[in-house]
Amino acid sequence: MDALFASLLLGAAFFLVGITVARVLGQAFEQYRAVYSAVSNEHLLDGLLMLDGHQRKLLCIACALLGLTGGYVLSGMGMALLVGGALGSTPELLVRRLGSRNLESFNRQLVDALQAMVGSLQAGLSLPQAMEQAALDAPRPLGPEFRLCVRHMKVGIPLGEALGRLGARVPSRELALFASSAALAQQLGGNLSEILETVGATLRERFRIEGRIAALTSQGRLQGWIIALLPVGFGLIFNRMRPDLVQPMFESFFGYALVGLIAAMEVAGVYLMRKIVDVEV
């Protein structure tokens, strides 16, 4: 009877996961094509960044249900809760990680793009032409974003509004600095090439300081992760050596409450340690 129930639950989980994943990724791919129709190199994982909040929740629920079912079939309710929680949070963590990676790459590429734009402006090109020239040589993710911004300006959208839309798509402080500088130079006048050269030098110095801070705090981050993983490692070792002492925690309400409290304290500890070593420049 238990095997039949587990099989039915597993089949329902796979069915729900398949429908949810196909629907979410299909909508994300359509949105991605609508925005970046001129880009030939399309990466599947980048489509996850186009998901809205509702689609992310559906994907997280589907993965959590799959983890609950697989964990229950493999090792009971305790493993089901552990695997379900891990898989349920994986899509959101993956989206955030992809977004953070793309944003970091965009900021690094922006420094080189500003230097190329300075040369184009000094050669007599306008700012949209300089942006288009920089976008031709820039890889992803800066290249497609700049090309889309240039297309907006070509169809009659003002420079300030086009840069504002670019800033809405890419929440970057470095991009906001470039956009505000370019908009002010257009409205108030001034040597735009010198302004962009100063902005590029400022960003380059900021990245140098950030790299120095990352090197100085790398040992603290490693120690934080080691301390955070020690309770999990000891719990697995104790479960292997003395399962009669660990399994009772998954057989009563108080045991589940204790495991939940441990997990909450682990998450809070990791968050606090990351905040301690995270220095803003």
mmCIF file of N, CA and C in Angstrom, residues 117-249:
data_model
loop_
_atom_site.group_PDB
_atom_site.id
_atom_site.type_symbol
_atom_site.label_atom_id
_atom_site.label_comp_id
_atom_site.label_asym_id
_atom_site.label_seq_id
_atom_site.Cartn_x
_atom_site.Cartn_y
_atom_site.Cartn_z
ATOM 1 N N MET A 117 33.804 54.434 -26.232
ATOM 2 C CA MET A 117 32.926 55.552 -26.562
ATOM 3 C C MET A 117 33.677 56.879 -26.523
ATOM 4 N N VAL A 118 34.614 57.002 -25.590
ATOM 5 C CA VAL A 118 35.420 58.222 -25.529
ATOM 6 C C VAL A 118 36.193 58.405 -26.832
ATOM 7 N N GLY A 119 36.798 57.341 -27.325
ATOM 8 C CA GLY A 119 37.514 57.431 -28.584
ATOM 9 C C GLY A 119 36.597 57.777 -29.752
ATOM 10 N N SER A 120 35.391 57.216 -29.772
ATOM 11 C CA SER A 120 34.450 57.513 -30.846
ATOM 12 C C SER A 120 33.988 58.963 -30.782
ATOM 13 N N LEU A 121 33.727 59.458 -29.562
ATOM 14 C CA LEU A 121 33.303 60.863 -29.415
ATOM 15 C C LEU A 121 34.409 61.817 -29.838
ATOM 16 N N GLN A 122 35.645 61.493 -29.498
ATOM 17 C CA GLN A 122 36.755 62.347 -29.908
ATOM 18 C C GLN A 122 36.970 62.322 -31.423
ATOM 19 N N ALA A 123 36.511 61.248 -32.064
ATOM 20 C CA ALA A 123 36.613 61.159 -33.523
ATOM 21 C C ALA A 123 35.479 61.883 -34.233
ATOM 22 N N GLY A 124 34.511 62.424 -33.480
ATOM 23 C CA GLY A 124 33.445 63.212 -34.081
ATOM 24 C C GLY A 124 32.094 62.541 -34.142
ATOM 25 N N LEU A 125 31.940 61.353 -33.586
ATOM 26 C CA LEU A 125 30.646 60.675 -33.606
ATOM 27 C C LEU A 125 29.747 61.232 -32.504
ATOM 28 N N SER A 126 28.441 61.049 -32.672
ATOM 29 C CA SER A 126 27.492 61.422 -31.627
ATOM 30 C C SER A 126 27.423 60.307 -30.585
ATOM 31 N N LEU A 127 26.718 60.593 -29.470
ATOM 32 C CA LEU A 127 26.636 59.596 -28.409
ATOM 33 C C LEU A 127 25.905 58.334 -28.861
ATOM 34 N N PRO A 128 24.741 58.428 -29.555
ATOM 35 C CA PRO A 128 24.130 57.184 -30.042
ATOM 36 C C PRO A 128 25.030 56.399 -30.978
ATOM 37 N N GLN A 129 25.756 57.099 -31.855
ATOM 38 C CA GLN A 129 26.678 56.407 -32.754
ATOM 39 C C GLN A 129 27.825 55.764 -31.979
ATOM 40 N N ALA A 130 28.311 56.462 -30.955
ATOM 41 C CA ALA A 130 29.385 55.896 -30.133
ATOM 42 C C ALA A 130 28.897 54.670 -29.372
ATOM 43 N N MET A 131 27.655 54.733 -28.843
ATOM 44 C CA MET A 131 27.099 53.576 -28.161
ATOM 45 C C MET A 131 26.919 52.405 -29.113
ATOM 46 N N GLU A 132 26.458 52.695 -30.333
ATOM 47 C CA GLU A 132 26.276 51.616 -31.315
ATOM 48 C C GLU A 132 27.613 50.987 -31.685
ATOM 49 N N GLN A 133 28.647 51.789 -31.842
ATOM 50 C CA GLN A 133 29.961 51.259 -32.169
ATOM 51 C C GLN A 133 30.509 50.419 -31.023
ATOM 52 N N ALA A 134 30.292 50.875 -29.784
ATOM 53 C CA ALA A 134 30.748 50.096 -28.629
ATOM 54 C C ALA A 134 29.973 48.798 -28.493
ATOM 55 N N ALA A 135 28.662 48.837 -28.838
ATOM 56 C CA ALA A 135 27.843 47.630 -28.733
ATOM 57 C C ALA A 135 28.251 46.574 -29.745
ATOM 58 N N LEU A 136 28.773 46.998 -30.910
ATOM 59 C CA LEU A 136 29.188 46.035 -31.928
ATOM 60 C C LEU A 136 30.361 45.188 -31.459
ATOM 61 N N ASP A 137 31.228 45.774 -30.656
ATOM 62 C CA ASP A 137 32.422 45.059 -30.189
ATOM 63 C C ASP A 137 32.240 44.423 -28.817
ATOM 64 N N ALA A 138 31.144 44.749 -28.110
ATOM 65 C CA ALA A 138 30.964 44.270 -26.736
ATOM 66 C C ALA A 138 30.279 42.903 -26.735
ATOM 67 N N PRO A 139 30.717 41.991 -25.879
ATOM 68 C CA PRO A 139 30.044 40.686 -25.767
ATOM 69 C C PRO A 139 28.783 40.811 -24.911
ATOM 70 N N ARG A 140 28.159 39.683 -24.661
ATOM 71 C CA ARG A 140 27.026 39.663 -23.753
ATOM 72 C C ARG A 140 27.515 39.861 -22.331
ATOM 73 N N PRO A 141 26.722 40.488 -21.467
ATOM 74 C CA PRO A 141 25.362 40.993 -21.659
ATOM 75 C C PRO A 141 25.284 42.466 -22.074
ATOM 76 N N LEU A 142 26.426 43.175 -22.139
ATOM 77 C CA LEU A 142 26.361 44.599 -22.441
ATOM 78 C C LEU A 142 25.980 44.853 -23.891
ATOM 79 N N GLY A 143 26.484 44.045 -24.807
ATOM 80 C CA GLY A 143 26.216 44.274 -26.215
ATOM 81 C C GLY A 143 24.738 44.313 -26.566
ATOM 82 N N PRO A 144 23.951 43.274 -26.216
ATOM 83 C CA PRO A 144 22.515 43.318 -26.531
ATOM 84 C C PRO A 144 21.778 44.477 -25.873
ATOM 85 N N GLU A 145 22.129 44.824 -24.644
ATOM 86 C CA GLU A 145 21.447 45.921 -23.962
ATOM 87 C C GLU A 145 21.732 47.261 -24.643
ATOM 88 N N PHE A 146 22.967 47.501 -25.021
ATOM 89 C CA PHE A 146 23.309 48.743 -25.707
ATOM 90 C C PHE A 146 22.662 48.803 -27.090
ATOM 91 N N ARG A 147 22.610 47.670 -27.787
ATOM 92 C CA ARG A 147 21.983 47.671 -29.110
ATOM 93 C C ARG A 147 20.488 47.962 -29.006
ATOM 94 N N LEU A 148 19.847 47.415 -27.989
ATOM 95 C CA LEU A 148 18.433 47.701 -27.781
ATOM 96 C C LEU A 148 18.213 49.170 -27.442
ATOM 97 N N CYS A 149 19.108 49.750 -26.636
ATOM 98 C CA CYS A 149 19.013 51.176 -26.309
ATOM 99 C C CYS A 149 19.201 52.028 -27.558
ATOM 100 N N VAL A 150 20.131 51.661 -28.420
ATOM 101 C CA VAL A 150 20.360 52.410 -29.658
ATOM 102 C C VAL A 150 19.146 52.303 -30.574
ATOM 103 N N ARG A 151 18.520 51.121 -30.647
ATOM 104 C CA ARG A 151 17.325 50.982 -31.471
ATOM 105 C C ARG A 151 16.197 51.865 -30.958
ATOM 106 N N HIS A 152 16.079 51.988 -29.648
ATOM 107 C CA HIS A 152 15.063 52.881 -29.086
ATOM 108 C C HIS A 152 15.302 54.317 -29.533
ATOM 109 N N MET A 153 16.542 54.756 -29.504
ATOM 110 C CA MET A 153 16.842 56.127 -29.921
ATOM 111 C C MET A 153 16.626 56.320 -31.415
ATOM 112 N N LYS A 154 16.851 55.281 -32.206
ATOM 113 C CA LYS A 154 16.657 55.401 -33.645
ATOM 114 C C LYS A 154 15.187 55.561 -34.024
ATOM 115 N N VAL A 155 14.283 55.026 -33.209
ATOM 116 C CA VAL A 155 12.863 55.149 -33.518
ATOM 117 C C VAL A 155 12.249 56.402 -32.910
ATOM 118 N N GLY A 156 13.071 57.290 -32.335
ATOM 119 C CA GLY A 156 12.577 58.579 -31.873
ATOM 120 C C GLY A 156 12.473 58.770 -30.383
ATOM 121 N N ILE A 157 12.868 57.777 -29.604
ATOM 122 C CA ILE A 157 12.819 57.930 -28.146
ATOM 123 C C ILE A 157 13.961 58.834 -27.705
ATOM 124 N N PRO A 158 13.710 59.840 -26.865
ATOM 125 C CA PRO A 158 14.792 60.731 -26.415
ATOM 126 C C PRO A 158 15.898 59.970 -25.688
ATOM 127 N N LEU A 159 17.071 60.586 -25.694
ATOM 128 C CA LEU A 159 18.234 59.950 -25.083
ATOM 129 C C LEU A 159 18.004 59.645 -23.611
ATOM 130 N N GLY A 160 17.460 60.618 -22.856
ATOM 131 C CA GLY A 160 17.246 60.393 -21.434
ATOM 132 C C GLY A 160 16.286 59.265 -21.160
ATOM 133 N N GLU A 161 15.194 59.172 -21.942
ATOM 134 C CA GLU A 161 14.222 58.100 -21.739
ATOM 135 C C GLU A 161 14.808 56.742 -22.129
ATOM 136 N N ALA A 162 15.573 56.704 -23.220
ATOM 137 C CA ALA A 162 16.195 55.441 -23.637
ATOM 138 C C ALA A 162 17.187 54.941 -22.591
ATOM 139 N N LEU A 163 17.978 55.861 -22.042
ATOM 140 C CA LEU A 163 18.908 55.462 -20.982
ATOM 141 C C LEU A 163 18.160 55.066 -19.719
ATOM 142 N N GLY A 164 17.003 55.731 -19.453
ATOM 143 C CA GLY A 164 16.191 55.341 -18.302
ATOM 144 C C GLY A 164 15.647 53.932 -18.447
ATOM 145 N N ARG A 165 15.223 53.568 -19.655
ATOM 146 C CA ARG A 165 14.759 52.196 -19.880
ATOM 147 C C ARG A 165 15.901 51.195 -19.728
ATOM 148 N N LEU A 166 17.074 51.587 -20.190
ATOM 149 C CA LEU A 166 18.238 50.720 -20.011
ATOM 150 C C LEU A 166 18.539 50.518 -18.533
ATOM 151 N N GLY A 167 18.451 51.607 -17.742
ATOM 152 C CA GLY A 167 18.672 51.484 -16.312
ATOM 153 C C GLY A 167 17.608 50.659 -15.614
ATOM 154 N N ALA A 168 16.365 50.678 -16.127
ATOM 155 C CA ALA A 168 15.311 49.855 -15.538
ATOM 156 C C ALA A 168 15.553 48.370 -15.798
ATOM 157 N N ARG A 169 16.117 48.042 -16.958
ATOM 158 C CA ARG A 169 16.411 46.641 -17.262
ATOM 159 C C ARG A 169 17.651 46.150 -16.529
ATOM 160 N N VAL A 170 18.615 47.034 -16.315
ATOM 161 C CA VAL A 170 19.883 46.653 -15.676
ATOM 162 C C VAL A 170 20.057 47.518 -14.423
ATOM 163 N N PRO A 171 19.714 47.010 -13.252
ATOM 164 C CA PRO A 171 19.820 47.814 -12.026
ATOM 165 C C PRO A 171 21.260 47.926 -11.544
ATOM 166 N N SER A 172 22.032 48.775 -12.212
ATOM 167 C CA SER A 172 23.457 48.912 -11.922
ATOM 168 C C SER A 172 23.763 50.336 -11.498
ATOM 169 N N ARG A 173 24.508 50.494 -10.420
ATOM 170 C CA ARG A 173 24.933 51.827 -9.988
ATOM 171 C C ARG A 173 25.885 52.449 -11.001
ATOM 172 N N GLU A 174 26.749 51.633 -11.584
ATOM 173 C CA GLU A 174 27.692 52.136 -12.570
ATOM 174 C C GLU A 174 26.961 52.640 -13.816
ATOM 175 N N LEU A 175 25.952 51.891 -14.257
ATOM 176 C CA LEU A 175 25.170 52.334 -15.408
ATOM 177 C C LEU A 175 24.385 53.609 -15.087
ATOM 178 N N ALA A 176 23.855 53.700 -13.862
ATOM 179 C CA ALA A 176 23.128 54.908 -13.463
ATOM 180 C C ALA A 176 24.047 56.125 -13.485
ATOM 181 N N LEU A 177 25.313 55.940 -13.084
ATOM 182 C CA LEU A 177 26.272 57.040 -13.134
ATOM 183 C C LEU A 177 26.532 57.478 -14.571
ATOM 184 N N PHE A 178 26.701 56.517 -15.471
ATOM 185 C CA PHE A 178 26.902 56.853 -16.890
ATOM 186 C C PHE A 178 25.670 57.532 -17.482
ATOM 187 N N ALA A 179 24.473 57.006 -17.184
ATOM 188 C CA ALA A 179 23.244 57.566 -17.753
ATOM 189 C C ALA A 179 23.007 58.992 -17.273
ATOM 190 N N SER A 180 23.198 59.229 -15.981
ATOM 191 C CA SER A 180 22.987 60.585 -15.459
ATOM 192 C C SER A 180 24.018 61.558 -16.014
ATOM 193 N N SER A 181 25.262 61.111 -16.164
ATOM 194 C CA SER A 181 26.298 61.983 -16.718
ATOM 195 C C SER A 181 25.997 62.334 -18.166
ATOM 196 N N ALA A 182 25.583 61.323 -18.949
ATOM 197 C CA ALA A 182 25.281 61.588 -20.356
ATOM 198 C C ALA A 182 24.063 62.499 -20.500
ATOM 199 N N ALA A 183 23.024 62.275 -19.680
ATOM 200 C CA ALA A 183 21.826 63.112 -19.761
ATOM 201 C C ALA A 183 22.128 64.550 -19.362
ATOM 202 N N LEU A 184 22.908 64.741 -18.305
ATOM 203 C CA LEU A 184 23.255 66.096 -17.872
ATOM 204 C C LEU A 184 24.129 66.802 -18.906
ATOM 205 N N ALA A 185 25.054 66.070 -19.507
ATOM 206 C CA ALA A 185 25.910 66.684 -20.530
ATOM 207 C C ALA A 185 25.100 67.106 -21.745
ATOM 208 N N GLN A 186 24.069 66.323 -22.084
ATOM 209 C CA GLN A 186 23.233 66.695 -23.220
ATOM 210 C C GLN A 186 22.369 67.919 -22.910
ATOM 211 N N GLN A 187 21.867 68.021 -21.674
ATOM 212 C CA GLN A 187 20.975 69.123 -21.312
ATOM 213 C C GLN A 187 21.736 70.411 -21.024
ATOM 214 N N LEU A 188 22.866 70.303 -20.303
ATOM 215 C CA LEU A 188 23.583 71.487 -19.850
ATOM 216 C C LEU A 188 24.799 71.815 -20.693
ATOM 217 N N GLY A 189 25.203 70.910 -21.555
ATOM 218 C CA GLY A 189 26.386 71.135 -22.360
ATOM 219 C C GLY A 189 27.644 70.675 -21.644
ATOM 220 N N GLY A 190 28.762 70.718 -22.328
ATOM 221 C CA GLY A 190 30.025 70.271 -21.761
ATOM 222 C C GLY A 190 30.697 69.271 -22.676
ATOM 223 N N ASN A 191 31.939 68.980 -22.347
ATOM 224 C CA ASN A 191 32.717 68.035 -23.138
ATOM 225 C C ASN A 191 32.355 66.623 -22.684
ATOM 226 N N LEU A 192 31.514 65.956 -23.464
ATOM 227 C CA LEU A 192 31.019 64.643 -23.073
ATOM 228 C C LEU A 192 32.132 63.607 -23.027
ATOM 229 N N SER A 193 33.105 63.705 -23.925
ATOM 230 C CA SER A 193 34.190 62.719 -23.929
ATOM 231 C C SER A 193 35.009 62.799 -22.643
ATOM 232 N N GLU A 194 35.269 64.008 -22.155
ATOM 233 C CA GLU A 194 36.002 64.150 -20.894
ATOM 234 C C GLU A 194 35.177 63.639 -19.712
ATOM 235 N N ILE A 195 33.879 63.893 -19.759
ATOM 236 C CA ILE A 195 33.014 63.415 -18.674
ATOM 237 C C ILE A 195 33.013 61.893 -18.627
ATOM 238 N N LEU A 196 32.846 61.255 -19.781
ATOM 239 C CA LEU A 196 32.832 59.793 -19.814
ATOM 240 C C LEU A 196 34.197 59.211 -19.459
ATOM 241 N N GLU A 197 35.267 59.906 -19.825
ATOM 242 C CA GLU A 197 36.605 59.437 -19.446
ATOM 243 C C GLU A 197 36.783 59.485 -17.936
ATOM 244 N N THR A 198 36.252 60.541 -17.300
ATOM 245 C CA THR A 198 36.315 60.639 -15.838
ATOM 246 C C THR A 198 35.467 59.557 -15.182
ATOM 247 N N VAL A 199 34.274 59.306 -15.744
ATOM 248 C CA VAL A 199 33.415 58.250 -15.208
ATOM 249 C C VAL A 199 34.104 56.893 -15.322
ATOM 250 N N GLY A 200 34.725 56.624 -16.469
ATOM 251 C CA GLY A 200 35.421 55.359 -16.641
ATOM 252 C C GLY A 200 36.576 55.190 -15.672
ATOM 253 N N ALA A 201 37.335 56.261 -15.439
ATOM 254 C CA ALA A 201 38.432 56.182 -14.474
ATOM 255 C C ALA A 201 37.900 55.936 -13.065
ATOM 256 N N THR A 202 36.772 56.568 -12.732
ATOM 257 C CA THR A 202 36.173 56.357 -11.410
ATOM 258 C C THR A 202 35.727 54.915 -11.227
ATOM 259 N N LEU A 203 35.075 54.365 -12.244
ATOM 260 C CA LEU A 203 34.618 52.980 -12.155
ATOM 261 C C LEU A 203 35.795 52.015 -12.085
ATOM 262 N N ARG A 204 36.839 52.299 -12.838
ATOM 263 C CA ARG A 204 38.013 51.428 -12.815
ATOM 264 C C ARG A 204 38.654 51.416 -11.430
ATOM 265 N N GLU A 205 38.721 52.578 -10.791
ATOM 266 C CA GLU A 205 39.280 52.649 -9.447
ATOM 267 C C GLU A 205 38.380 51.946 -8.434
ATOM 268 N N ARG A 206 37.065 52.041 -8.635
ATOM 269 C CA ARG A 206 36.137 51.354 -7.728
ATOM 270 C C ARG A 206 36.308 49.847 -7.823
ATOM 271 N N PHE A 207 36.442 49.331 -9.046
ATOM 272 C CA PHE A 207 36.627 47.892 -9.210
ATOM 273 C C PHE A 207 37.950 47.435 -8.605
ATOM 274 N N ARG A 208 38.972 48.289 -8.696
ATOM 275 C CA ARG A 208 40.247 47.924 -8.098
ATOM 276 C C ARG A 208 40.114 47.815 -6.581
ATOM 277 N N ILE A 209 39.400 48.755 -5.970
ATOM 278 C CA ILE A 209 39.205 48.716 -4.518
ATOM 279 C C ILE A 209 38.345 47.517 -4.126
ATOM 280 N N GLU A 210 37.305 47.224 -4.922
ATOM 281 C CA GLU A 210 36.459 46.072 -4.623
ATOM 282 C C GLU A 210 37.255 44.769 -4.690
ATOM 283 N N GLY A 211 38.141 44.660 -5.674
ATOM 284 C CA GLY A 211 38.979 43.467 -5.758
ATOM 285 C C GLY A 211 39.915 43.336 -4.569
ATOM 286 N N ARG A 212 40.436 44.469 -4.106
ATOM 287 C CA ARG A 212 41.302 44.456 -2.926
ATOM 288 C C ARG A 212 40.530 44.034 -1.683
ATOM 289 N N ILE A 213 39.316 44.537 -1.542
ATOM 290 C CA ILE A 213 38.489 44.164 -0.387
ATOM 291 C C ILE A 213 38.122 42.690 -0.448
ATOM 292 N N ALA A 214 37.784 42.197 -1.649
ATOM 293 C CA ALA A 214 37.450 40.779 -1.793
ATOM 294 C C ALA A 214 38.622 39.877 -1.411
ATOM 295 N N ALA A 215 39.835 40.296 -1.769
ATOM 296 C CA ALA A 215 41.020 39.506 -1.401
ATOM 297 C C ALA A 215 41.246 39.513 0.110
ATOM 298 N N LEU A 216 41.006 40.665 0.753
ATOM 299 C CA LEU A 216 41.233 40.756 2.191
ATOM 300 C C LEU A 216 40.180 40.000 2.996
ATOM 301 N N THR A 217 38.956 39.898 2.461
ATOM 302 C CA THR A 217 37.878 39.229 3.197
ATOM 303 C C THR A 217 37.657 37.787 2.754
ATOM 304 N N SER A 218 38.474 37.275 1.842
ATOM 305 C CA SER A 218 38.272 35.907 1.355
ATOM 306 C C SER A 218 38.447 34.881 2.474
ATOM 307 N N GLN A 219 39.414 35.102 3.361
ATOM 308 C CA GLN A 219 39.616 34.159 4.460
ATOM 309 C C GLN A 219 38.422 34.157 5.405
ATOM 310 N N GLY A 220 37.859 35.329 5.684
ATOM 311 C CA GLY A 220 36.688 35.393 6.542
ATOM 312 C C GLY A 220 35.488 34.685 5.928
ATOM 313 N N ARG A 221 35.291 34.826 4.618
ATOM 314 C CA ARG A 221 34.176 34.135 3.967
ATOM 315 C C ARG A 221 34.360 32.625 4.021
ATOM 316 N N LEU A 222 35.593 32.164 3.797
ATOM 317 C CA LEU A 222 35.852 30.723 3.859
ATOM 318 C C LEU A 222 35.611 30.193 5.266
ATOM 319 N N GLN A 223 36.070 30.910 6.276
ATOM 320 C CA GLN A 223 35.834 30.480 7.651
ATOM 321 C C GLN A 223 34.344 30.444 7.970
ATOM 322 N N GLY A 224 33.587 31.412 7.443
ATOM 323 C CA GLY A 224 32.151 31.421 7.683
ATOM 324 C C GLY A 224 31.468 30.201 7.105
ATOM 325 N N TRP A 225 31.834 29.830 5.872
ATOM 326 C CA TRP A 225 31.217 28.652 5.271
ATOM 327 C C TRP A 225 31.617 27.373 6.009
ATOM 328 N N ILE A 226 32.860 27.292 6.462
ATOM 329 C CA ILE A 226 33.289 26.107 7.207
ATOM 330 C C ILE A 226 32.497 25.976 8.500
ATOM 331 N N ILE A 227 32.349 27.084 9.223
ATOM 332 C CA ILE A 227 31.578 27.052 10.472
ATOM 333 C C ILE A 227 30.121 26.700 10.200
ATOM 334 N N ALA A 228 29.563 27.206 9.104
ATOM 335 C CA ALA A 228 28.161 26.924 8.790
ATOM 336 C C ALA A 228 27.952 25.457 8.419
ATOM 337 N N LEU A 229 28.950 24.837 7.782
ATOM 338 C CA LEU A 229 28.795 23.449 7.343
ATOM 339 C C LEU A 229 29.158 22.436 8.421
ATOM 340 N N LEU A 230 29.821 22.884 9.487
ATOM 341 C CA LEU A 230 30.203 21.940 10.552
ATOM 342 C C LEU A 230 28.997 21.247 11.193
ATOM 343 N N PRO A 231 27.931 21.963 11.589
ATOM 344 C CA PRO A 231 26.781 21.248 12.183
ATOM 345 C C PRO A 231 26.157 20.238 11.235
ATOM 346 N N VAL A 232 26.072 20.595 9.946
ATOM 347 C CA VAL A 232 25.507 19.658 8.983
ATOM 348 C C VAL A 232 26.393 18.417 8.856
ATOM 349 N N GLY A 233 27.701 18.626 8.786
ATOM 350 C CA GLY A 233 28.607 17.489 8.688
ATOM 351 C C GLY A 233 28.568 16.592 9.912
ATOM 352 N N PHE A 234 28.559 17.208 11.105
ATOM 353 C CA PHE A 234 28.485 16.405 12.325
ATOM 354 C C PHE A 234 27.149 15.657 12.409
ATOM 355 N N GLY A 235 26.064 16.303 11.950
ATOM 356 C CA GLY A 235 24.768 15.614 11.966
ATOM 357 C C GLY A 235 24.771 14.391 11.071
ATOM 358 N N LEU A 236 25.372 14.493 9.882
ATOM 359 C CA LEU A 236 25.457 13.341 8.990
ATOM 360 C C LEU A 236 26.345 12.245 9.568
ATOM 361 N N ILE A 237 27.431 12.649 10.235
ATOM 362 C CA ILE A 237 28.324 11.649 10.843
ATOM 363 C C ILE A 237 27.617 10.924 11.979
ATOM 364 N N PHE A 238 26.926 11.681 12.836
ATOM 365 C CA PHE A 238 26.197 11.046 13.948
ATOM 366 C C PHE A 238 25.088 10.139 13.428
ATOM 367 N N ASN A 239 24.421 10.570 12.341
ATOM 368 C CA ASN A 239 23.374 9.726 11.776
ATOM 369 C C ASN A 239 23.954 8.424 11.230
ATOM 370 N N ARG A 240 25.190 8.482 10.734
ATOM 371 C CA ARG A 240 25.839 7.276 10.226
ATOM 372 C C ARG A 240 26.322 6.377 11.361
ATOM 373 N N MET A 241 26.879 6.980 12.413
ATOM 374 C CA MET A 241 27.450 6.191 13.510
ATOM 375 C C MET A 241 26.391 5.728 14.507
ATOM 376 N N ARG A 242 25.475 6.636 14.867
ATOM 377 C CA ARG A 242 24.444 6.290 15.863
ATOM 378 C C ARG A 242 23.065 6.714 15.343
ATOM 379 N N PRO A 243 22.520 5.996 14.380
ATOM 380 C CA PRO A 243 21.203 6.385 13.858
ATOM 381 C C PRO A 243 20.103 6.301 14.900
ATOM 382 N N ASP A 244 20.303 5.481 15.962
ATOM 383 C CA ASP A 244 19.278 5.372 16.994
ATOM 384 C C ASP A 244 19.130 6.656 17.798
ATOM 385 N N LEU A 245 20.156 7.528 17.781
ATOM 386 C CA LEU A 245 20.065 8.811 18.479
ATOM 387 C C LEU A 245 19.527 9.930 17.599
ATOM 388 N N VAL A 246 19.668 9.785 16.278
ATOM 389 C CA VAL A 246 19.255 10.845 15.366
ATOM 390 C C VAL A 246 17.841 10.639 14.856
ATOM 391 N N GLN A 247 17.479 9.407 14.558
ATOM 392 C CA GLN A 247 16.164 9.146 13.975
ATOM 393 C C GLN A 247 14.989 9.580 14.848
ATOM 394 N N PRO A 248 15.069 9.528 16.188
ATOM 395 C CA PRO A 248 13.920 10.011 16.985
ATOM 396 C C PRO A 248 13.549 11.467 16.720
ATOM 397 N N MET A 249 14.486 12.281 16.209
ATOM 398 C CA MET A 249 14.137 13.669 15.898
ATOM 399 C C MET A 249 13.136 13.767 14.756
#
